[in-house]
CSV table of N, CA and C in Angstrom, one decimal:
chain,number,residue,atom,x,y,z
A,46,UNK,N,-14.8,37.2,137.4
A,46,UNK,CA,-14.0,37.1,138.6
A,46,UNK,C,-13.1,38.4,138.7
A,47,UNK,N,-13.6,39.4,139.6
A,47,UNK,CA,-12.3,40.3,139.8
A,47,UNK,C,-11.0,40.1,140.2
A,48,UNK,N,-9.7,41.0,139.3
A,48,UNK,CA,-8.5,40.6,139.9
A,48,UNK,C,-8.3,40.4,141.3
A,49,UNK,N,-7.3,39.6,141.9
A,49,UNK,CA,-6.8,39.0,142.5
A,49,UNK,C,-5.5,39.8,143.0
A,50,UNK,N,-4.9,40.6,143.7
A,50,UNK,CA,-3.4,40.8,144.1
A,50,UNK,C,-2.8,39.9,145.1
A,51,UNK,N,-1.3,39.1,144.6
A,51,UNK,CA,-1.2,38.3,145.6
A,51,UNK,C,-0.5,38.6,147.1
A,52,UNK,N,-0.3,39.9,147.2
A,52,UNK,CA,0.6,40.7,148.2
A,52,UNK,C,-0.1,42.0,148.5
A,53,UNK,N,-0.1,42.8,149.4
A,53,UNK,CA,-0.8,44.0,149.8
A,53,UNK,C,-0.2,45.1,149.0
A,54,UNK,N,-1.7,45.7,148.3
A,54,UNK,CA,-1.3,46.4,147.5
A,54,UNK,C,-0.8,47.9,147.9
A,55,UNK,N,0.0,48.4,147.1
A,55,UNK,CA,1.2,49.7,147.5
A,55,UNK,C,1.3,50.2,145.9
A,56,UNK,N,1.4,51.9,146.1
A,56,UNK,CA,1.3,52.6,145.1
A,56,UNK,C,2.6,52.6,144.7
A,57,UNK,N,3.3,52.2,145.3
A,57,UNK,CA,5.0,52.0,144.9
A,57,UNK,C,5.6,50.7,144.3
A,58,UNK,N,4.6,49.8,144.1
A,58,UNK,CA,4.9,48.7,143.7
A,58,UNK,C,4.5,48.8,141.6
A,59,UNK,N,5.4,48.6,141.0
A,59,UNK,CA,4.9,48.8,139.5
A,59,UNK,C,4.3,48.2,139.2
A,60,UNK,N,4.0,46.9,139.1
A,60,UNK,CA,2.9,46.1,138.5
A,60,UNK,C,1.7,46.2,139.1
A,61,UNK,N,1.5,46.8,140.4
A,61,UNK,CA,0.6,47.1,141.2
A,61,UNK,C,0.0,48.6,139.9
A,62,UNK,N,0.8,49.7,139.7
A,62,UNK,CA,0.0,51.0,139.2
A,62,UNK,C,0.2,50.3,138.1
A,63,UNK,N,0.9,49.5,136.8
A,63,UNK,CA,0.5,49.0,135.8
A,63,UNK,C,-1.3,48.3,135.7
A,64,UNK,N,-1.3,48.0,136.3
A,64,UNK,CA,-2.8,46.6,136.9
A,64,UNK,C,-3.7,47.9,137.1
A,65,UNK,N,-3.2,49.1,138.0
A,65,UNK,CA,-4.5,49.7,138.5
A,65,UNK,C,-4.6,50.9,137.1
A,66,UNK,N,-3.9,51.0,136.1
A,66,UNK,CA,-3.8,52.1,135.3
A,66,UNK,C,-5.0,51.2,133.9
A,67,UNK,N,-4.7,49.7,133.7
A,67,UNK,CA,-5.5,49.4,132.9
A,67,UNK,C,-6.6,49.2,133.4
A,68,UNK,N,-6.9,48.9,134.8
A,68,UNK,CA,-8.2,48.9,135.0
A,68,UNK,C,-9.1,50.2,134.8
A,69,UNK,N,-8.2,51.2,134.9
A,69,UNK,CA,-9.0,52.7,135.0
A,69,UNK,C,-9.4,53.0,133.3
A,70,UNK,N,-8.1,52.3,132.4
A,70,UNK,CA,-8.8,52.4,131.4
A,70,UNK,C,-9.8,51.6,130.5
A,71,UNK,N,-10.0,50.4,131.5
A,71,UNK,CA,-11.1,49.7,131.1
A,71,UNK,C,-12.4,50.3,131.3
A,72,UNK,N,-12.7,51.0,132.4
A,72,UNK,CA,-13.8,51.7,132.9
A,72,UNK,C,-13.8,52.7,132.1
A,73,UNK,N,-12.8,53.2,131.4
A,73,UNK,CA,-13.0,54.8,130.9
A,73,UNK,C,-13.5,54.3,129.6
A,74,UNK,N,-13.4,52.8,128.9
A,74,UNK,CA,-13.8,51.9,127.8
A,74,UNK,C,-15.1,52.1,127.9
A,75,UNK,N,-15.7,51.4,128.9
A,75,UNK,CA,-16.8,51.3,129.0
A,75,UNK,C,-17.8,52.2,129.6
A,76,UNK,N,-17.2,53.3,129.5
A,76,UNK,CA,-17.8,54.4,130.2
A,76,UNK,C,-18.5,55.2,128.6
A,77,UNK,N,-17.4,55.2,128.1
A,77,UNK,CA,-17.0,55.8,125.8
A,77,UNK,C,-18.6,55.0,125.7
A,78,UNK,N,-18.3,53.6,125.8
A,78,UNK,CA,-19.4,53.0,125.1
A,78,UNK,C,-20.5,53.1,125.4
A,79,UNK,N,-20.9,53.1,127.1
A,79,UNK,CA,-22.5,53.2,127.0
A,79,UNK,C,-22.8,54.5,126.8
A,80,UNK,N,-22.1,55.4,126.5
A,80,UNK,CA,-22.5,56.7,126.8
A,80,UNK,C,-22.7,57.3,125.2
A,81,UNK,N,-21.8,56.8,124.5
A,81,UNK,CA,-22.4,57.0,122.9
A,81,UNK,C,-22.8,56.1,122.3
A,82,UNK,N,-22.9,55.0,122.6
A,82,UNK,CA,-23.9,54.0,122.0
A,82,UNK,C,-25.8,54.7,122.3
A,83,UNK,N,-25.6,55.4,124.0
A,83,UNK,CA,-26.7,55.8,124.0
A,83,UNK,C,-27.5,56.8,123.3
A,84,UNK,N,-26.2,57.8,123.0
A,84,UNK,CA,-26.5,59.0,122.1
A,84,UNK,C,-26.7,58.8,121.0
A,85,UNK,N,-25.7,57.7,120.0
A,85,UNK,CA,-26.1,57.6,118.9
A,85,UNK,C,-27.4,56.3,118.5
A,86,UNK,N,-28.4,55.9,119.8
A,86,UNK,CA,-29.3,55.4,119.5
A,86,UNK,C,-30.4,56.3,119.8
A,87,UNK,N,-30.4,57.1,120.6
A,87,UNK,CA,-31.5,58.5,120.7
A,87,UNK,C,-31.6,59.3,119.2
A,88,UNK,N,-30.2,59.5,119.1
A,88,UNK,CA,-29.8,60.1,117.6
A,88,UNK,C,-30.9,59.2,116.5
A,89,UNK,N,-31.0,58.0,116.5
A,89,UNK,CA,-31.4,57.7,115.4
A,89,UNK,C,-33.3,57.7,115.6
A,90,UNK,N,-33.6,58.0,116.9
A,90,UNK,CA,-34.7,58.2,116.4
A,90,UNK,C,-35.8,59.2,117.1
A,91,UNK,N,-34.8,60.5,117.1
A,91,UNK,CA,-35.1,61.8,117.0
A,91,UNK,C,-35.5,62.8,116.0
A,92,UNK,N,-36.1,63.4,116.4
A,92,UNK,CA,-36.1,64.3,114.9
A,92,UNK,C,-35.4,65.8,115.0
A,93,UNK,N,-34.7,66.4,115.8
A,93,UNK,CA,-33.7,67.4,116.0
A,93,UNK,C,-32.2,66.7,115.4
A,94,UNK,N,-31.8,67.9,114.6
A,94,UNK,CA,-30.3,68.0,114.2
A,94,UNK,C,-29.3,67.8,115.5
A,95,UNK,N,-28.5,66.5,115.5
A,95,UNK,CA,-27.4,66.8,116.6
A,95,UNK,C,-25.7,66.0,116.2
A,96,UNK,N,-25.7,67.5,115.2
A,96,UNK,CA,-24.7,67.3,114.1
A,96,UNK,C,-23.4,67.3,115.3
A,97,UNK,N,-23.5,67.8,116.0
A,97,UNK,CA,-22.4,68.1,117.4
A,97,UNK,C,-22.1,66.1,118.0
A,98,UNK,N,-23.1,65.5,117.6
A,98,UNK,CA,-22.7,64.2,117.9
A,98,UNK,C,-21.3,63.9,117.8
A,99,UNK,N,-21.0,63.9,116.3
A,99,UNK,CA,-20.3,63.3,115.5
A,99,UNK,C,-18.6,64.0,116.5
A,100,UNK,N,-18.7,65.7,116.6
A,100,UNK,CA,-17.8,65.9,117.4
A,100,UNK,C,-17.6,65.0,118.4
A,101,UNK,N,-18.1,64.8,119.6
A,101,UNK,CA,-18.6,64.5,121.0
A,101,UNK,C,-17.9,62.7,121.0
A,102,UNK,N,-18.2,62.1,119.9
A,102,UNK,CA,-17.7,60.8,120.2
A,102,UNK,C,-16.0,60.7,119.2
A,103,UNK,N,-16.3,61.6,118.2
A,103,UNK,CA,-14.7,62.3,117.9
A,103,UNK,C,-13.4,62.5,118.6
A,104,UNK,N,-13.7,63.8,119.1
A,104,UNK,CA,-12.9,64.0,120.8
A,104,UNK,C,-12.4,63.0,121.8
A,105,UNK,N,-13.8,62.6,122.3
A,105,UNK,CA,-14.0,61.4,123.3
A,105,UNK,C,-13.1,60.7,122.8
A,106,UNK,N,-12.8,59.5,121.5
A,106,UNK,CA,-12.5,58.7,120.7
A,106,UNK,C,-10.9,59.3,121.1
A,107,UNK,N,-10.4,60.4,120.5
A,107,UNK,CA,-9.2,61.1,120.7
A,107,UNK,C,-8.6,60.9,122.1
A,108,UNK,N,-9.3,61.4,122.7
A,108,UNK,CA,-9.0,61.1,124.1
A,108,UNK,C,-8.9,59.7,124.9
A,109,UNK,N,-9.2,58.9,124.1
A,109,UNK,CA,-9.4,57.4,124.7
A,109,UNK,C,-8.2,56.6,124.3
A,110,UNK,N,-7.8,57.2,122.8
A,110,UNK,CA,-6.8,56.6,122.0
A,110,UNK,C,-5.6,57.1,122.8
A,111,UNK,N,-5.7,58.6,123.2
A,111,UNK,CA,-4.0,58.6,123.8
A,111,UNK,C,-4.2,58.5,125.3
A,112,UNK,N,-5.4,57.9,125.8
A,112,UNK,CA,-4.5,57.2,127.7
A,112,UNK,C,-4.5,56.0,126.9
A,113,UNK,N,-4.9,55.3,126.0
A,113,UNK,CA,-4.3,54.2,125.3
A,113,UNK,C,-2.9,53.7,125.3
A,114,UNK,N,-2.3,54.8,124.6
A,114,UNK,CA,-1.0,55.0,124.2
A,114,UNK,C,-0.1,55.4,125.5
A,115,UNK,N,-0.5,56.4,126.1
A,115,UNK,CA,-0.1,56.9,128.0
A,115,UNK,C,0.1,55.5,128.4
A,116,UNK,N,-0.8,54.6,128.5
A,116,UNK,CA,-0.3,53.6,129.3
A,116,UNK,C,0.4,52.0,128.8
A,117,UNK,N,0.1,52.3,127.6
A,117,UNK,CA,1.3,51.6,126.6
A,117,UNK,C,2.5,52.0,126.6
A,118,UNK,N,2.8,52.7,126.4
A,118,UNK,CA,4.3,53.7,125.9
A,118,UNK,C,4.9,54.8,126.5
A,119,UNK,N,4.0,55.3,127.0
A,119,UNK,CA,4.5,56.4,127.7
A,119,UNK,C,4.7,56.7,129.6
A,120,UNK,N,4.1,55.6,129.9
A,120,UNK,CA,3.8,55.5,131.3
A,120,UNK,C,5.6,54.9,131.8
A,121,UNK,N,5.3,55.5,133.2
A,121,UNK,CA,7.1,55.0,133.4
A,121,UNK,C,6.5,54.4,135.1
A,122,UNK,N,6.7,52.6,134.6
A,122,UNK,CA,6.4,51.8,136.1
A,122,UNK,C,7.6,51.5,136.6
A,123,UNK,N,8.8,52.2,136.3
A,123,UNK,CA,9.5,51.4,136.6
A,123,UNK,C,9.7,52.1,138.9
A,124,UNK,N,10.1,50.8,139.5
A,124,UNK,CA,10.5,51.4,140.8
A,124,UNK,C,10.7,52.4,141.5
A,125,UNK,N,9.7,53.0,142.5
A,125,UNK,CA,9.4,54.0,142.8
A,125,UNK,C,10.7,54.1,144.1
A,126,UNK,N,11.7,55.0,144.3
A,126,UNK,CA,12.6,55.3,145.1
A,126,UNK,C,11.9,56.0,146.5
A,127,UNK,N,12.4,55.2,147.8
A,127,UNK,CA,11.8,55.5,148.7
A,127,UNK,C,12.6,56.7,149.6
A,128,UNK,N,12.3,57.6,150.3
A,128,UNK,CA,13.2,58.8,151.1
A,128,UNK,C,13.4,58.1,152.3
A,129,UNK,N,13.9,56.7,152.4
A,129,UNK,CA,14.6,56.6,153.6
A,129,UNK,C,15.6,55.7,154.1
């Protein structure tokens, strides 16, 4: 069942960009996974060296762990101030 917002959603509302920031990192979850799960099942039954794998889901991995942390800790939802 997809989320539900109970009021019209606005980019100025925080729990609104909180909700829409983990959903982008859920996608970016599952984006990591089919995409090296794919590689490292081709990988196994290939017969070319693709020692560059090990980088590629490395990186990736790095990069996953800190919008992890970005929207745990470092992200600021608090109340967006309006100009008028």
């Amino acid at each position: 069942m997809p989320p539900r917002w109970p009021r019209k959603p606005d980019r100025k509302d925080p729990a609104y960009r909180r909700l829409e920031d983990r959903i982008n990192f859920a996608v970016h979850v599952g984006l990591f996974s089919a995409v090296n799960s794919g590689l490292w099942f081709v990988d196994i039954f290939k017969s070319a060296d693709w020692s560059w794998l090990v980088w590629v889901t490395g990186v990736w991995l790095g990069i996953l762990l800190f919008h992890l942390l970005y929207i745990t800790a470092i992200a600021d939802y608090s109340p967006v101030k309006s100009n008028g």
